[in-house]
PDB file of C-alpha atoms in Angstrom:
ATOM      1  CA  UNK A   3     -13.817  40.657 -52.877  1.00 49.00           C
ATOM      2  CA  UNK A   4     -14.182  37.718 -50.439  1.00 48.00           C
ATOM      3  CA  UNK A   5     -14.619  40.108 -47.519  1.00 53.00           C
ATOM      4  CA  UNK A   6     -17.283  42.103 -49.388  1.00 52.00           C
ATOM      5  CA  UNK A   7     -19.213  38.915 -50.319  1.00 48.00           C
ATOM      6  CA  UNK A   8     -19.109  37.712 -46.698  1.00 48.00           C
ATOM      7  CA  UNK A   9     -20.390  41.101 -45.502  1.00 51.00           C
ATOM      8  CA  UNK A  10     -23.279  41.000 -47.978  1.00 49.00           C
ATOM      9  CA  UNK A  11     -24.214  37.445 -46.897  1.00 52.00           C
ATOM     10  CA  UNK A  12     -24.164  38.455 -43.227  1.00 52.00           C
ATOM     11  CA  UNK A  13     -26.355  41.490 -43.932  1.00 49.00           C
ATOM     12  CA  UNK A  14     -28.808  39.331 -45.894  1.00 48.00           C
ATOM     13  CA  UNK A  15     -28.975  36.763 -43.078  1.00 52.00           C
ATOM     14  CA  UNK A  16     -29.570  39.488 -40.506  1.00 52.00           C
ATOM     15  CA  UNK A  17     -32.315  40.924 -42.693  1.00 56.00           C
ATOM     16  CA  UNK A  18     -33.983  37.521 -43.035  1.00 51.00           C
ATOM     17  CA  UNK A  19     -33.678  36.845 -39.294  1.00 51.00           C
ATOM     18  CA  UNK A  20     -35.173  40.263 -38.550  1.00 51.00           C
ATOM     19  CA  UNK A  21     -38.101  39.605 -40.887  1.00 50.00           C
ATOM     20  CA  UNK A  22     -38.812  36.222 -39.251  1.00 52.00           C
ATOM     21  CA  UNK A  23     -38.686  37.761 -35.781  1.00 54.00           C
ATOM     22  CA  UNK A  24     -41.487  40.128 -36.763  1.00 54.00           C
ATOM     23  CA  UNK A  25     -43.453  37.246 -38.333  1.00 73.00           C
ATOM     24  CA  UNK A  26     -43.082  35.169 -35.168  1.00 72.00           C
ATOM     25  CA  UNK A  27     -44.254  38.069 -33.013  1.00 73.00           C
ATOM     26  CA  UNK A  28     -47.253  38.565 -35.303  1.00 69.00           C
ATOM     27  CA  UNK A  29     -48.047  34.854 -35.136  1.00 65.00           C
ATOM     28  CA  UNK A  30     -47.850  34.847 -31.335  1.00 67.00           C
ATOM     29  CA  UNK A  31     -50.110  37.893 -31.166  1.00 69.00           C
ATOM     30  CA  UNK A  32     -52.593  36.260 -33.544  1.00 64.00           C
ATOM     31  CA  UNK A  33     -52.623  33.068 -31.433  1.00 66.00           C
ATOM     32  CA  UNK A  34     -53.133  35.076 -28.245  1.00 65.00           C
ATOM     33  CA  UNK A  35     -56.081  36.863 -29.846  1.00 68.00           C
ATOM     34  CA  UNK A  36     -57.688  33.505 -30.695  1.00 77.00           C
ATOM     35  CA  UNK A  37     -56.574  31.485 -27.667  1.00 86.00           C
ATOM     36  CA  UNK A  38     -59.096  30.064 -25.229  1.00 90.00           C
ATOM     37  CA  UNK A  39     -58.693  29.121 -21.580  1.00 92.00           C
ATOM     38  CA  UNK A  40     -60.470  25.896 -20.612  1.00 93.00           C
ATOM     39  CA  UNK A  41     -60.949  25.395 -16.886  1.00 94.00           C
ATOM     40  CA  UNK A  42     -62.069  21.990 -15.618  1.00 93.00           C
ATOM     41  CA  UNK A  43     -62.979  21.351 -11.998  1.00 91.00           C
ATOM     42  CA  UNK A  44     -63.352  17.676 -11.084  1.00 87.00           C
ATOM     43  CA  UNK A  45     -65.070  16.629  -7.860  1.00 84.00           C
ATOM     44  CA  UNK A  46     -65.612  13.187  -6.433  1.00 78.00           C
ATOM     45  CA  UNK A  47     -68.613  12.947  -4.161  1.00 77.00           C
ATOM     46  CA  UNK A  48     -69.673  10.076  -1.957  1.00 73.00           C
ATOM     47  CA  UNK A  49     -73.335   9.114  -1.847  1.00 69.00           C
ATOM     48  CA  UNK A  50     -74.141  12.285  -3.811  1.00 63.00           C
ATOM     49  CA  UNK A  51     -73.429  14.622  -0.904  1.00 71.00           C
ATOM     50  CA  UNK A  52     -69.947  14.743   0.586  1.00 72.00           C
ATOM     51  CA  UNK A  53     -67.064  15.974  -1.572  1.00 76.00           C
ATOM     52  CA  UNK A  54     -64.122  13.658  -0.942  1.00 77.00           C
ATOM     53  CA  UNK A  55     -61.727  14.947  -3.619  1.00 80.00           C
ATOM     54  CA  UNK A  56     -61.253  18.051  -5.819  1.00 87.00           C
ATOM     55  CA  UNK A  57     -58.967  18.791  -8.754  1.00 88.00           C
ATOM     56  CA  UNK A  58     -58.641  21.795 -11.027  1.00 93.00           C
ATOM     57  CA  UNK A  59     -57.095  21.865 -14.496  1.00 92.00           C
ATOM     58  CA  UNK A  60     -56.616  25.060 -16.492  1.00 93.00           C
ATOM     59  CA  UNK A  61     -55.250  24.755 -20.006  1.00 92.00           C
ATOM     60  CA  UNK A  62     -54.779  27.182 -22.870  1.00 90.00           C
ATOM     61  CA  UNK A  63     -55.923  25.929 -26.258  1.00 90.00           C
ATOM     62  CA  UNK A  64     -57.244  27.158 -29.584  1.00 89.00           C
ATOM     63  CA  UNK A  65     -60.516  26.512 -31.344  1.00 90.00           C
ATOM     64  CA  UNK A  66     -60.683  22.885 -32.484  1.00 92.00           C
ATOM     65  CA  UNK A  67     -57.893  21.602 -30.196  1.00 93.00           C
ATOM     66  CA  UNK A  68     -59.016  19.300 -27.377  1.00 94.00           C
ATOM     67  CA  UNK A  69     -58.172  19.417 -23.691  1.00 94.00           C
ATOM     68  CA  UNK A  70     -57.776  15.942 -22.178  1.00 94.00           C
ATOM     69  CA  UNK A  71     -58.413  14.725 -18.644  1.00 91.00           C
ATOM     70  CA  UNK A  72     -57.924  11.267 -17.128  1.00 90.00           C
ATOM     71  CA  UNK A  73     -58.912  10.238 -13.618  1.00 85.00           C
ATOM     72  CA  UNK A  74     -58.147   6.867 -12.057  1.00 83.00           C
ATOM     73  CA  UNK A  75     -58.813   5.286  -8.707  1.00 77.00           C
ATOM     74  CA  UNK A  76     -61.077   2.995  -6.754  1.00 74.00           C
ATOM     75  CA  UNK A  77     -61.679   0.602  -9.631  1.00 78.00           C
ATOM     76  CA  UNK A  78     -62.704   3.390 -11.990  1.00 80.00           C
ATOM     77  CA  UNK A  79     -60.968   5.066 -14.918  1.00 85.00           C
ATOM     78  CA  UNK A  80     -62.557   8.098 -16.534  1.00 86.00           C
ATOM     79  CA  UNK A  81     -61.261   9.865 -19.634  1.00 91.00           C
ATOM     80  CA  UNK A  82     -62.737  13.071 -20.937  1.00 91.00           C
ATOM     81  CA  UNK A  83     -61.929  15.198 -23.937  1.00 94.00           C
ATOM     82  CA  UNK A  84     -63.338  18.722 -24.293  1.00 95.00           C
ATOM     83  CA  UNK A  85     -62.991  20.505 -27.635  1.00 95.00           C
ATOM     84  CA  UNK A  86     -64.164  24.117 -27.925  1.00 95.00           C
ATOM     85  CA  UNK A  87     -65.041  25.491 -31.355  1.00 94.00           C
ATOM     86  CA  UNK A  88     -65.246  29.294 -31.295  1.00 89.00           C
ATOM     87  CA  UNK A  89     -66.826  31.489 -33.916  1.00 85.00           C
ATOM     88  CA  UNK A  90     -67.005  35.104 -32.812  1.00 79.00           C
ATOM     89  CA  UNK A  91     -68.789  35.164 -29.458  1.00 81.00           C
ATOM     90  CA  UNK A  92     -70.367  31.726 -29.992  1.00 86.00           C
ATOM     91  CA  UNK A  93     -68.755  28.543 -28.708  1.00 93.00           C
ATOM     92  CA  UNK A  94     -69.704  24.965 -29.396  1.00 94.00           C
ATOM     93  CA  UNK A  95     -68.305  22.567 -26.807  1.00 94.00           C
ATOM     94  CA  UNK A  96     -67.840  18.975 -27.890  1.00 95.00           C
ATOM     95  CA  UNK A  97     -67.470  16.665 -24.901  1.00 93.00           C
ATOM     96  CA  UNK A  98     -66.437  13.040 -25.231  1.00 93.00           C
ATOM     97  CA  UNK A  99     -66.083  10.706 -22.295  1.00 89.00           C
ATOM     98  CA  UNK A 100     -65.328   7.115 -21.468  1.00 90.00           C
ATOM     99  CA  UNK A 101     -65.556   5.304 -18.143  1.00 86.00           C
ATOM    100  CA  UNK A 102     -64.412   1.860 -17.117  1.00 86.00           C
ATOM    101  CA  UNK A 103     -65.640   0.548 -13.767  1.00 82.00           C
ATOM    102  CA  UNK A 104     -64.217  -2.663 -12.355  1.00 83.00           C
ATOM    103  CA  UNK A 105     -66.111  -4.368  -9.542  1.00 80.00           C
ATOM    104  CA  UNK A 106     -64.288  -5.076  -6.264  1.00 76.00           C
ATOM    105  CA  UNK A 107     -63.422  -8.689  -7.108  1.00 78.00           C
ATOM    106  CA  UNK A 108     -62.018  -7.608 -10.533  1.00 75.00           C
ATOM    107  CA  UNK A 109     -64.182 -10.043 -12.471  1.00 80.00           C
ATOM    108  CA  UNK A 110     -66.336  -7.641 -14.437  1.00 87.00           C
ATOM    109  CA  UNK A 111     -65.668  -4.325 -16.167  1.00 87.00           C
ATOM    110  CA  UNK A 112     -68.479  -1.971 -17.123  1.00 84.00           C
ATOM    111  CA  UNK A 113     -67.729   0.400 -20.001  1.00 89.00           C
ATOM    112  CA  UNK A 114     -69.681   3.509 -20.914  1.00 87.00           C
ATOM    113  CA  UNK A 115     -69.089   6.233 -23.443  1.00 89.00           C
ATOM    114  CA  UNK A 116     -70.704   9.591 -23.965  1.00 89.00           C
ATOM    115  CA  UNK A 117     -70.670  12.243 -26.667  1.00 91.00           C
ATOM    116  CA  UNK A 118     -72.300  15.623 -26.339  1.00 91.00           C
ATOM    117  CA  UNK A 119     -72.184  18.784 -28.424  1.00 93.00           C
ATOM    118  CA  UNK A 120     -73.690  21.944 -26.998  1.00 93.00           C
ATOM    119  CA  UNK A 121     -73.599  25.710 -27.435  1.00 95.00           C
ATOM    120  CA  UNK A 122     -72.095  27.648 -24.512  1.00 94.00           C
ATOM    121  CA  UNK A 123     -71.214  31.250 -23.720  1.00 91.00           C
ATOM    122  CA  UNK A 124     -67.871  32.556 -22.520  1.00 91.00           C
ATOM    123  CA  UNK A 125     -67.701  32.171 -18.729  1.00 90.00           C
ATOM    124  CA  UNK A 126     -70.715  29.842 -18.541  1.00 92.00           C
ATOM    125  CA  UNK A 127     -70.258  26.732 -16.375  1.00 91.00           C
ATOM    126  CA  UNK A 128     -71.284  23.422 -17.897  1.00 90.00           C
ATOM    127  CA  UNK A 129     -71.748  20.480 -15.520  1.00 88.00           C
ATOM    128  CA  UNK A 130     -71.288  16.830 -16.429  1.00 81.00           C
ATOM    129  CA  UNK A 131     -72.351  14.337 -13.764  1.00 70.00           C
ATOM    130  CA  UNK A 132     -72.555  11.712 -12.464  1.00 60.00           C
ATOM    131  CA  UNK A 133     -69.891   9.633 -14.163  1.00 57.00           C
ATOM    132  CA  UNK A 134     -70.176   6.855 -11.627  1.00 50.00           C
ATOM    133  CA  UNK A 135     -73.041   5.173  -9.844  1.00 51.00           C
ATOM    134  CA  UNK A 136     -73.787   2.518  -7.261  1.00 50.00           C
ATOM    135  CA  UNK A 137     -72.704  -0.758  -8.763  1.00 50.00           C
ATOM    136  CA  UNK A 138     -73.250  -4.295  -7.494  1.00 49.00           C
ATOM    137  CA  UNK A 139     -70.087  -5.308  -5.666  1.00 48.00           C
ATOM    138  CA  UNK A 140     -69.338  -1.770  -4.387  1.00 49.00           C
ATOM    139  CA  UNK A 141     -69.924  -0.701  -0.804  1.00 48.00           C
ATOM    140  CA  UNK A 142     -70.022   3.073  -1.516  1.00 56.00           C
ATOM    141  CA  UNK A 143     -71.454   5.129  -4.330  1.00 63.00           C
ATOM    142  CA  UNK A 144     -68.817   7.510  -5.727  1.00 66.00           C
ATOM    143  CA  UNK A 145     -69.626  10.032  -8.414  1.00 73.00           C
ATOM    144  CA  UNK A 146     -67.308  12.137 -10.530  1.00 78.00           C
ATOM    145  CA  UNK A 147     -68.666  15.563 -11.385  1.00 84.00           C
ATOM    146  CA  UNK A 148     -66.947  17.753 -13.991  1.00 88.00           C
ATOM    147  CA  UNK A 149     -67.475  21.487 -14.323  1.00 91.00           C
ATOM    148  CA  UNK A 150     -66.133  23.072 -17.525  1.00 93.00           C
ATOM    149  CA  UNK A 151     -65.802  26.783 -18.216  1.00 94.00           C
ATOM    150  CA  UNK A 152     -64.316  28.483 -21.299  1.00 93.00           C
ATOM    151  CA  UNK A 153     -62.917  32.023 -21.342  1.00 91.00           C
ATOM    152  CA  UNK A 154     -61.193  34.111 -23.966  1.00 87.00           C
ATOM    153  CA  UNK A 155     -57.435  34.203 -23.301  1.00 84.00           C
ATOM    154  CA  UNK A 156     -56.114  37.342 -21.658  1.00 78.00           C
ATOM    155  CA  UNK A 157     -52.472  38.002 -20.844  1.00 63.00           C
ATOM    156  CA  UNK A 158     -53.418  38.307 -17.152  1.00 53.00           C
ATOM    157  CA  UNK A 159     -55.087  34.855 -17.095  1.00 44.00           C
ATOM    158  CA  UNK A 160     -51.683  33.135 -17.120  1.00 49.00           C
ATOM    159  CA  UNK A 161     -49.085  33.675 -14.404  1.00 47.00           C
TER     160      UNK A 161
END
């Protein structure tokens, strides 16, 4: 009797595990169908012309989940948060940003914030610039430019 009860319990556990495996696969497939790829290209230009630094960030997310970016250097900290909201083929991109600029003698900090909500299409580039400007106490004018593009997730878009 003990052996028969143990066999039944094992069969039930295997059945439950098998059912959950299918549910997990379905959930992953559902997420892949709704996943978005957010690509952010950050450029730092000097005096509005020469690109002195580039960075690219590609992150997979879902509608309503933000992608964060933080850049620091040269007395400036910039934080940006991009949240795509997808509904069919329409996307609303909510962009929030904050910058802190400290002058060269570290006596004054300038703070700015920005909030923007705009409709975009899949594959469309949205440019945010400049996030810096010539400030008293700085010898050079550095600008941060951000380019954001949103695509529907495809299995081939991730290595």
